[in-house]
XYZ file of C-alpha atoms in Angstrom:
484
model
C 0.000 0.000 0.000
C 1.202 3.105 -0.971
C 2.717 5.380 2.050
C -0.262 8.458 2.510
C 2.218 11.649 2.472
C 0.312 14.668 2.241
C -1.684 15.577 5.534
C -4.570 16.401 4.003
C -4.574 12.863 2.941
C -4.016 11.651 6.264
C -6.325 13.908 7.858
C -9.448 13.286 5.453
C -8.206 9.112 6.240
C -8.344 9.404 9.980
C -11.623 11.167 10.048
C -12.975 8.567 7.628
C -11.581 5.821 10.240
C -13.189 7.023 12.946
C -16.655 7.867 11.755
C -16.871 4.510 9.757
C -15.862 2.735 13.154
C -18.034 4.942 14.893
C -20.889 4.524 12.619
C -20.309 0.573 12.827
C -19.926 0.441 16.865
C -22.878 2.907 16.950
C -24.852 0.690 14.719
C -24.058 -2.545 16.359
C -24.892 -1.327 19.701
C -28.422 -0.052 18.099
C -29.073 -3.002 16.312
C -28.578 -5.403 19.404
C -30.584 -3.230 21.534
C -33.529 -2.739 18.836
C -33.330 -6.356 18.000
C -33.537 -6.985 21.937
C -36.302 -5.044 22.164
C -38.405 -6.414 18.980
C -37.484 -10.208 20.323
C -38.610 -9.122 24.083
C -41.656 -7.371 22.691
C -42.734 -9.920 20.590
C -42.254 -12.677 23.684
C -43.402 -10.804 26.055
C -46.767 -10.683 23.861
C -47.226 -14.557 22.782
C -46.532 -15.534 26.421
C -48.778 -12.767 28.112
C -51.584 -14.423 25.476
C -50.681 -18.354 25.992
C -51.076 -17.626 29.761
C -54.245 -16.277 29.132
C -55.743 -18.415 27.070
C -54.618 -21.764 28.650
C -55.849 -20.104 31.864
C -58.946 -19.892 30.408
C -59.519 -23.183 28.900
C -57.741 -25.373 30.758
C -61.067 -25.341 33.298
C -63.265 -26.902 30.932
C -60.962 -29.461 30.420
C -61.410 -32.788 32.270
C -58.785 -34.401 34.291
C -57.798 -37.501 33.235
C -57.536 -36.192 30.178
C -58.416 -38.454 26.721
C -56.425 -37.659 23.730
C -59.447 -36.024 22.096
C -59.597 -34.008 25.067
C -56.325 -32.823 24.600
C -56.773 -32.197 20.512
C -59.611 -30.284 21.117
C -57.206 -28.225 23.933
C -54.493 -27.860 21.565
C -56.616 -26.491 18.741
C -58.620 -24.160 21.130
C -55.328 -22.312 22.449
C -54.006 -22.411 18.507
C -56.937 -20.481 17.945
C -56.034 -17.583 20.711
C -53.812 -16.513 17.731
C -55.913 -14.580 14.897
C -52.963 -14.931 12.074
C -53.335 -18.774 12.577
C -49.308 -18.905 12.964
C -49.273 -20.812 16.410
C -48.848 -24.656 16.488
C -49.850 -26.052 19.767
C -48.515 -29.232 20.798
C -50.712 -30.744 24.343
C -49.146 -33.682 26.507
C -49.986 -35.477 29.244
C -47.950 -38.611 30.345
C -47.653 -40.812 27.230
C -50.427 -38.891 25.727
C -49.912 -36.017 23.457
C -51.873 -34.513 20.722
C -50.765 -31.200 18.243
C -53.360 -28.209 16.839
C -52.388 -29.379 13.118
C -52.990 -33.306 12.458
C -49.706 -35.052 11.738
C -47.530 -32.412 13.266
C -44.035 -33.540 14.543
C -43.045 -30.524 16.257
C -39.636 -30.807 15.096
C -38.681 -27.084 17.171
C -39.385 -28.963 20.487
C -36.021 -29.834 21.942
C -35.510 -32.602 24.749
C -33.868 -29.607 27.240
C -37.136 -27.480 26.723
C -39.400 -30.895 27.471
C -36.850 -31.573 30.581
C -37.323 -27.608 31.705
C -41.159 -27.417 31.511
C -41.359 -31.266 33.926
C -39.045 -29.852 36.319
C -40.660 -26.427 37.388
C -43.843 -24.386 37.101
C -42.462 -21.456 35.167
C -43.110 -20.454 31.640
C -39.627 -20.988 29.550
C -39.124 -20.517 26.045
C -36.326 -21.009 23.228
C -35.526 -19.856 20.358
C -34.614 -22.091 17.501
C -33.307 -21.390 14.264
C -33.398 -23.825 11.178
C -31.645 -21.948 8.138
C -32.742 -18.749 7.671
C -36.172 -19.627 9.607
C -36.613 -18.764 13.513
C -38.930 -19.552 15.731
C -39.458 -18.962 19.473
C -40.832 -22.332 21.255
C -42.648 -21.584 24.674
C -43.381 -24.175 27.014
C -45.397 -24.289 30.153
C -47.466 -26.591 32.869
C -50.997 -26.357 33.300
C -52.315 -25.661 36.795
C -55.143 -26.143 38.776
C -56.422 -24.708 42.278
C -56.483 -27.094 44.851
C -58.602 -27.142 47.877
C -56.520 -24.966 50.199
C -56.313 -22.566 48.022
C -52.795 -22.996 46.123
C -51.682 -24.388 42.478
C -50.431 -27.263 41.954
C -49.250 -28.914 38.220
C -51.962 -31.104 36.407
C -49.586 -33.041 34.612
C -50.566 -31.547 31.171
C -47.855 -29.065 29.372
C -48.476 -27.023 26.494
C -46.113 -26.249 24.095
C -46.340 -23.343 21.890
C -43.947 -22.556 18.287
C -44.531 -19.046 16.688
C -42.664 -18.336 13.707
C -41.114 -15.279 13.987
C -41.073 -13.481 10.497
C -41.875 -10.348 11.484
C -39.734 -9.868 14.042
C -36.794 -10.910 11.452
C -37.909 -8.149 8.748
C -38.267 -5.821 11.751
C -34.558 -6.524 12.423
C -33.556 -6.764 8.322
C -35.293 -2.858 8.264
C -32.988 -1.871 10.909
C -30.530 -3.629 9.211
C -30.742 -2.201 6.003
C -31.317 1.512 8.021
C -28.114 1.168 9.818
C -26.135 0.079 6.215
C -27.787 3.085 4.562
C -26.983 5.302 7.529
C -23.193 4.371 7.086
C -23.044 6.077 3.499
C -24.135 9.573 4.738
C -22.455 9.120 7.757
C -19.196 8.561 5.930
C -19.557 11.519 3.905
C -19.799 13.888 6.530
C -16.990 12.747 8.108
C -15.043 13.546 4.485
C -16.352 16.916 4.392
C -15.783 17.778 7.879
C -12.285 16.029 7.391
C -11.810 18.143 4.661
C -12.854 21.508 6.530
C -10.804 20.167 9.583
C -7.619 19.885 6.984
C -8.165 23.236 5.761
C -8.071 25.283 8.851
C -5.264 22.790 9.372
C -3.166 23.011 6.381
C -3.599 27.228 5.746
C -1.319 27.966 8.516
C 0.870 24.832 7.770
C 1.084 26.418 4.090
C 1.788 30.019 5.148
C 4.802 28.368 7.040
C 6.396 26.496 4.302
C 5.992 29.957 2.623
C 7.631 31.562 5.207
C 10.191 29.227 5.360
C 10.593 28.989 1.833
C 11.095 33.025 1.319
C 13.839 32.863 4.489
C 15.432 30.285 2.456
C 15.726 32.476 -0.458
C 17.578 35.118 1.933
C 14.076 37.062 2.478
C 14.640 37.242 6.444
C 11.999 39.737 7.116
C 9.605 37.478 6.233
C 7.426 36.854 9.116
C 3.648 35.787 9.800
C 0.588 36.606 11.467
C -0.478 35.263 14.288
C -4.060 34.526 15.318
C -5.117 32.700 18.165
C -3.726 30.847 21.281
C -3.616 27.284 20.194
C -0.676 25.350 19.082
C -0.108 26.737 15.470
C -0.527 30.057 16.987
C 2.538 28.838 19.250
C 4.283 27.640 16.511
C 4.065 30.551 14.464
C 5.240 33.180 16.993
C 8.251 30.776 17.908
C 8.729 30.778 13.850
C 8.649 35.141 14.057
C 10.990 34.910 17.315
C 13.325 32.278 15.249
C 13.024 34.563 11.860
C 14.175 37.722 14.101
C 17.082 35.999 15.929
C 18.381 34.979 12.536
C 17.698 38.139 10.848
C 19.737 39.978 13.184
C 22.602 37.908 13.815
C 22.859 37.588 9.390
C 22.637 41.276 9.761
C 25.585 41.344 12.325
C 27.701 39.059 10.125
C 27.389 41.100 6.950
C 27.800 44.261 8.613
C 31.281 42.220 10.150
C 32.364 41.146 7.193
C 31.706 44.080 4.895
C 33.791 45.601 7.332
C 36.586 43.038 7.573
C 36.210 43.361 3.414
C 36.704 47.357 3.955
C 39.375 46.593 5.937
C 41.418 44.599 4.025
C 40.996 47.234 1.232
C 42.097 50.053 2.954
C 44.995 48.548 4.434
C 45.885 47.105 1.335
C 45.419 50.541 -0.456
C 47.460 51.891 2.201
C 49.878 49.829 1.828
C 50.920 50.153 -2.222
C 52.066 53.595 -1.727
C 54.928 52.602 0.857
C 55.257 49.380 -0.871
C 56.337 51.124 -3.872
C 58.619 53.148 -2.421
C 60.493 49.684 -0.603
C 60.250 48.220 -4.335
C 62.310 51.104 -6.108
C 64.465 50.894 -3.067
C 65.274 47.626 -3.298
C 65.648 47.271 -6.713
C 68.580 50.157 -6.664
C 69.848 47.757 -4.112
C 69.873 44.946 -5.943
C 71.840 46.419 -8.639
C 74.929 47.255 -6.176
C 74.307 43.946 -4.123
C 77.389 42.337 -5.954
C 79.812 44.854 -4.248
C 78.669 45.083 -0.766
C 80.157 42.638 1.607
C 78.331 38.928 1.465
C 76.451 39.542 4.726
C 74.788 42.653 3.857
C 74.143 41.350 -0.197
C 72.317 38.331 1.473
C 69.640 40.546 3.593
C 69.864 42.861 0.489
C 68.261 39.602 -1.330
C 66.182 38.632 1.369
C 64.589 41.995 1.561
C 64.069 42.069 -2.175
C 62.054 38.654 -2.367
C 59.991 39.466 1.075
C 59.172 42.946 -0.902
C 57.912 41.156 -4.050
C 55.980 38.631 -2.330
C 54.344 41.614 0.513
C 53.737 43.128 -3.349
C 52.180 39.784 -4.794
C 49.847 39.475 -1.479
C 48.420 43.095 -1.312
C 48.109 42.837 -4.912
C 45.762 39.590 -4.357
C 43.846 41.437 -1.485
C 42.907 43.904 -3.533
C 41.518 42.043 -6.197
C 39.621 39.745 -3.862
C 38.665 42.970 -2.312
C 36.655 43.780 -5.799
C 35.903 40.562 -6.113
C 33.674 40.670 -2.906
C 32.058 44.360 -4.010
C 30.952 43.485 -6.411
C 32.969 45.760 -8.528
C 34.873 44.041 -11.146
C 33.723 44.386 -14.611
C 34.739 41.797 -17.558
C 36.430 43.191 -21.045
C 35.568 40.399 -23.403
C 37.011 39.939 -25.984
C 36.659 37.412 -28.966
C 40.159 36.313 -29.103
C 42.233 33.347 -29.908
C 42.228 30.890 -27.061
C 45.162 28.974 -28.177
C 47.251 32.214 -28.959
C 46.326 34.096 -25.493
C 47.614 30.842 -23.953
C 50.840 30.857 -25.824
C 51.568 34.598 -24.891
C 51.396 33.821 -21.009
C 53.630 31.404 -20.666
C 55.749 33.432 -23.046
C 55.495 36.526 -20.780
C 56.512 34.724 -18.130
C 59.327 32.234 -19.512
C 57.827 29.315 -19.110
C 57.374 28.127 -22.894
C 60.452 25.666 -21.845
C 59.126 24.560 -18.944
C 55.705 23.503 -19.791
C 54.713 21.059 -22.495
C 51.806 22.453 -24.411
C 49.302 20.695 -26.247
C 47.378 23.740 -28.119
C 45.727 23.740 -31.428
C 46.294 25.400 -34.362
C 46.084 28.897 -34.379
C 42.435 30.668 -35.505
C 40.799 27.280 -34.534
C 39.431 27.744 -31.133
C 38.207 31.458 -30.313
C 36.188 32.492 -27.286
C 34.446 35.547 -26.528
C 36.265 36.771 -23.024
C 37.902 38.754 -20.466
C 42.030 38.423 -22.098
C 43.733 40.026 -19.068
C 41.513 37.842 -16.466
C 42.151 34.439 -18.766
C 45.768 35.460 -18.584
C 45.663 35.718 -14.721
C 44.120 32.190 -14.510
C 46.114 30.395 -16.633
C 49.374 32.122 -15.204
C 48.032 31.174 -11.487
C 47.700 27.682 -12.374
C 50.367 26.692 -14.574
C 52.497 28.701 -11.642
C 51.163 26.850 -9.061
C 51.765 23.560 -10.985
C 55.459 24.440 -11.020
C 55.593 25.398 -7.508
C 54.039 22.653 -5.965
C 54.035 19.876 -8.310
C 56.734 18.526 -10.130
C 57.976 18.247 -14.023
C 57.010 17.775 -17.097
C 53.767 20.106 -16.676
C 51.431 19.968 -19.412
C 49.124 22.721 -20.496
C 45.955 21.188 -22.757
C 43.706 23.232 -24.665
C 40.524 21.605 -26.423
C 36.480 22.724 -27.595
C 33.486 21.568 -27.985
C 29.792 21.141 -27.615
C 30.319 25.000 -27.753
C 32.894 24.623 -24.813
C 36.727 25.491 -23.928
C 38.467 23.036 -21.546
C 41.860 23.906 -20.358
C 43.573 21.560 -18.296
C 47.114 21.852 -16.337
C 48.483 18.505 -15.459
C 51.573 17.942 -13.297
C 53.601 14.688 -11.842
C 53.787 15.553 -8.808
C 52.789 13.420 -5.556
C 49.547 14.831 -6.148
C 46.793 16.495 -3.650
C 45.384 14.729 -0.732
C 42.086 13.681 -1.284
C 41.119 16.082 2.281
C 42.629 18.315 0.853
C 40.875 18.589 -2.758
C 37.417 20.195 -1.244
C 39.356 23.158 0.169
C 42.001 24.249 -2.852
C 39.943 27.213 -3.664
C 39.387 28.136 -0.614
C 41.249 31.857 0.503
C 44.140 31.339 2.540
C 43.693 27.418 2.856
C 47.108 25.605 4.079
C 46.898 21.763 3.934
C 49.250 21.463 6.443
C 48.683 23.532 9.426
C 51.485 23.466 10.979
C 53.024 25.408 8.574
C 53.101 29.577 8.849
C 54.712 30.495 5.613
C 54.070 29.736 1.996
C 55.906 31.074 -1.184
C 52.569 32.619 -2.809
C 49.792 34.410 -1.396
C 47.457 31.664 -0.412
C 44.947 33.313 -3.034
C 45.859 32.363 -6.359
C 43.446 29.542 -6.741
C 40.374 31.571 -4.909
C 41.274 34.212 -7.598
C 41.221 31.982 -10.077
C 37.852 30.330 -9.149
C 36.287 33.936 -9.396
C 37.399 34.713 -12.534
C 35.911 31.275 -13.893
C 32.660 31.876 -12.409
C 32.594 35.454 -13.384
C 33.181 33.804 -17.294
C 30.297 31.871 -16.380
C 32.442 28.481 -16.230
C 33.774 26.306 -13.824
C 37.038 24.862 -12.120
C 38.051 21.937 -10.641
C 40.688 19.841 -9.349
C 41.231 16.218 -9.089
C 44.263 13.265 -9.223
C 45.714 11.692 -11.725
C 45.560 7.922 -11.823
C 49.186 7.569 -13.107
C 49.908 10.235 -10.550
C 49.457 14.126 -10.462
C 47.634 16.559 -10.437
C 44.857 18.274 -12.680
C 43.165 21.281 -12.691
C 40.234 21.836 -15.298
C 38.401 25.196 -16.481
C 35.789 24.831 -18.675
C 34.768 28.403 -20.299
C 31.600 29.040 -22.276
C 32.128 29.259 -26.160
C 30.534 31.880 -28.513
C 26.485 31.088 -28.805
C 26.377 30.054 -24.616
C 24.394 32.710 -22.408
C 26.935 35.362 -20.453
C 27.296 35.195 -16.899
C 24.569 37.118 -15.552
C 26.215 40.621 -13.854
C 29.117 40.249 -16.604
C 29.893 42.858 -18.704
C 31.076 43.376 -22.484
């Protein structure tokens, strides 16, 4: 059976449940006690009469009494009934005689003959024979005695009245409680469904709410009406919605300001670092004739300088990365001939194997400086941290670019492969210093997405590392926010 999801479903289910077992329970209950009272009625009646009328005749009847005597007794109390339905059956001893000649009296069993001998009381039985049922009543014939009191004559009567009447007064009710059900049923769907809807409209206006604070809508809130449990759980949903709003509030308002931060003090920080880079490129030109201490912090100084230069340059960029202020140039260039000129412009056509094709074959429509800056960030960090030959693929289709830089180095740990685009991520944390900025690859990652594409590392299975862009050809949809 399928699993009911929706509560509506269940709802409209549960009330069905319960009215159809109420109906039935309800129904039983009045059935057994109508049918009780029809049967009781109905017994009540035919004894009431037999009493009366073997009263009655039994003092014109002589004592011993002949078997003519007793036909002629049997026949008269038949005839107390005006349908003609009773069969009287008249014994006394070894005599015994019945109202309708031939009669075996097949509804009188031994018990009720036994009952009747042993005590003075009227007692009846029902007996059923298929779908027939009849109620046999049995009882002793008295007569006064002398002193007064009552004392058995030896003759019983026994009486068998089909009771046909009394079964299609119980079929009726029968038949009433079965039509009942239908009705009965039905209102329980519609008030079910009433039930579900002042159920499910708060329910709804909740996923709603929930829904627009999902889509970063956190003033969403709703109204509350009532005291009962939704009404709870809708003020606890404003109370959450408020917390959250205010504590997202508090984090952007931190980090637009950790983002400001980093911008001024990186734009703060060019001037000076200017200055330190014409300083210590004079002294790197007269490094050969100072003494070898003072050339050696000479050098050190220089390559700190480059790489404080290298960082601050990164922070900015992230910095307009994060407001939202960079602006793409495209371009519809050659892909394969932009590639070339990078390595070229930074001597690395002899250190990394290319496999480009021929020139005017593959041309994309984007940003040339900010392709330059991704390709030189990963073929660089492929040299730095992987090992040689590096390789430097360039294919199309299905109106797409792929480059791919492979290495042979040891490779990237695989906990380490979720977080290499991640700003400032070390994978191992024990160590403080690194030989780029820690935000090549986050750069890079930006300047995909703001293409439109995507980037993404993995392993080699014959070892190495390989990073992937894939850049939307000319005929895909722009990145939405890019320019032209």
């Amino acid at each position: 059976m399928p699993q009911l999801r929706g509560l509506r479903t269940r709802l409209v289910v549960a009330f069905a449940l319960v009215a159809a077992v109420t109906a039935a329970t309800t129904g039983a209950l009045t059935f057994r006690e109508a049918r009780t009272g029809v049967l009781q009625q109905s017994q009540d009646t035919v004894i009431q009469l037999l009493r009366t009328q073997v009263g009655r005749l039994s003092e014109e009847l002589s004592f011993p009494p002949s078997e003519d005597a007793l036909a002629r007794f049997a026949t008269d109390v038949a005839g107390a009934d005006p349908s003609g339905t009773w069969r009287v059956l008249a014994t006394y001893g070894d005599l015994s005689a019945t109202s309708a000649p031939d009669d075996a009296f097949e509804e009188l069993t031994p018990a009720l003959r036994d009952a009747v001998r042993s005590r003075t009381a009227t007692v009846f039985q029902r007996v059923a024979d298929g779908d027939h049922t009849s109620l046999v009543v049995g009882m002793s014939v008295m007569f006064a005695s002398s002193d007064g009191g009552r004392h058995p004559s030896g003759v019983s009567v026994f009486l068998t009245v089909p009771q046909t009447t009394e079964r299609a007064y119980v079929d009726a009710l029968v038949s009433a409680a079965q039509r009942a059900t239908v009705p009965a049923l039905a209102l329980a769907v519609l008030l079910a469904l009433l039930a579900a809807r002042g159920v499910l409209r708060p329910v709804r206006a909740l996923r709603r709410a929930t829904r627009s604070i999902a889509e970063g809508r956190l003033d969403t809130r709703l109204a509350v009406n009532g005291s009962d449990e939704l009404a709870d759980l809708s003020h606890t949903f404003n109370e959450t919605a408020a917390a959250l709003e205010e504590s997202v509030a508090e984090l952007r308002g931190m980090e637009a300001r950790a983002r400001r931060f980093a911008a001024d003090v990186s734009h703060e920080l060019r001037t000076p670092l200017a200055a330190m880079s014409a300083v210590t490129d004079v002294l790197d030109e007269d490094a050969a004739r100072l003494d070898p201490d003072t050339a050696t912090a000479v050098r050190l100084i220089s390559e700190e300088t480059v790489k404080l230069t290298r960082l601050v340059d990164d922070l900015m960029e992230i910095s307009r990365f994060d407001a939202g202020a960079v602006v793409l140039h495209r371009d519809e260039i050659d892909l394969a001939e932009s590639l070339r000129r990078t390595l070229a412009a930074r001597a690395w056509t002899d250190l990394v194997d290319c496999d480009l094709p021929p020139p005017g074959t593959l041309r994309g429509r984007v940003d040339p400086r900010r392709l330059d800056v991704v390709v030189a960030n990963l073929v660089g960090n492929a040299l730095r941290h992987g090992a040689r030959p590096v390789r430097l693929r360039l294919s199309g289709g299905d109106r797409l670019a792929v480059i791919e830089v492979l290495d042979s180095g040891p490779g990237i740990p695989d906990s380490v492969l979720p977080h290499v685009f991640e700003r400032f991520y070390k994978s191992d944390a024990a160590r403080t210093r690194t030989e780029g900025s820690g935000l090549g690859l986050a750069i890079t990652a930006e300047n995909v997405r703001m293409h439109g594409g995507t980037v993404s590392a993995a392993n080699r299975p014959e070892g190495g590392a390989v990073f992937t862009v894939r850049l939307p050809l000319p005929g895909d949809e722009p990145a939405p926010g890019s320019g032209s």
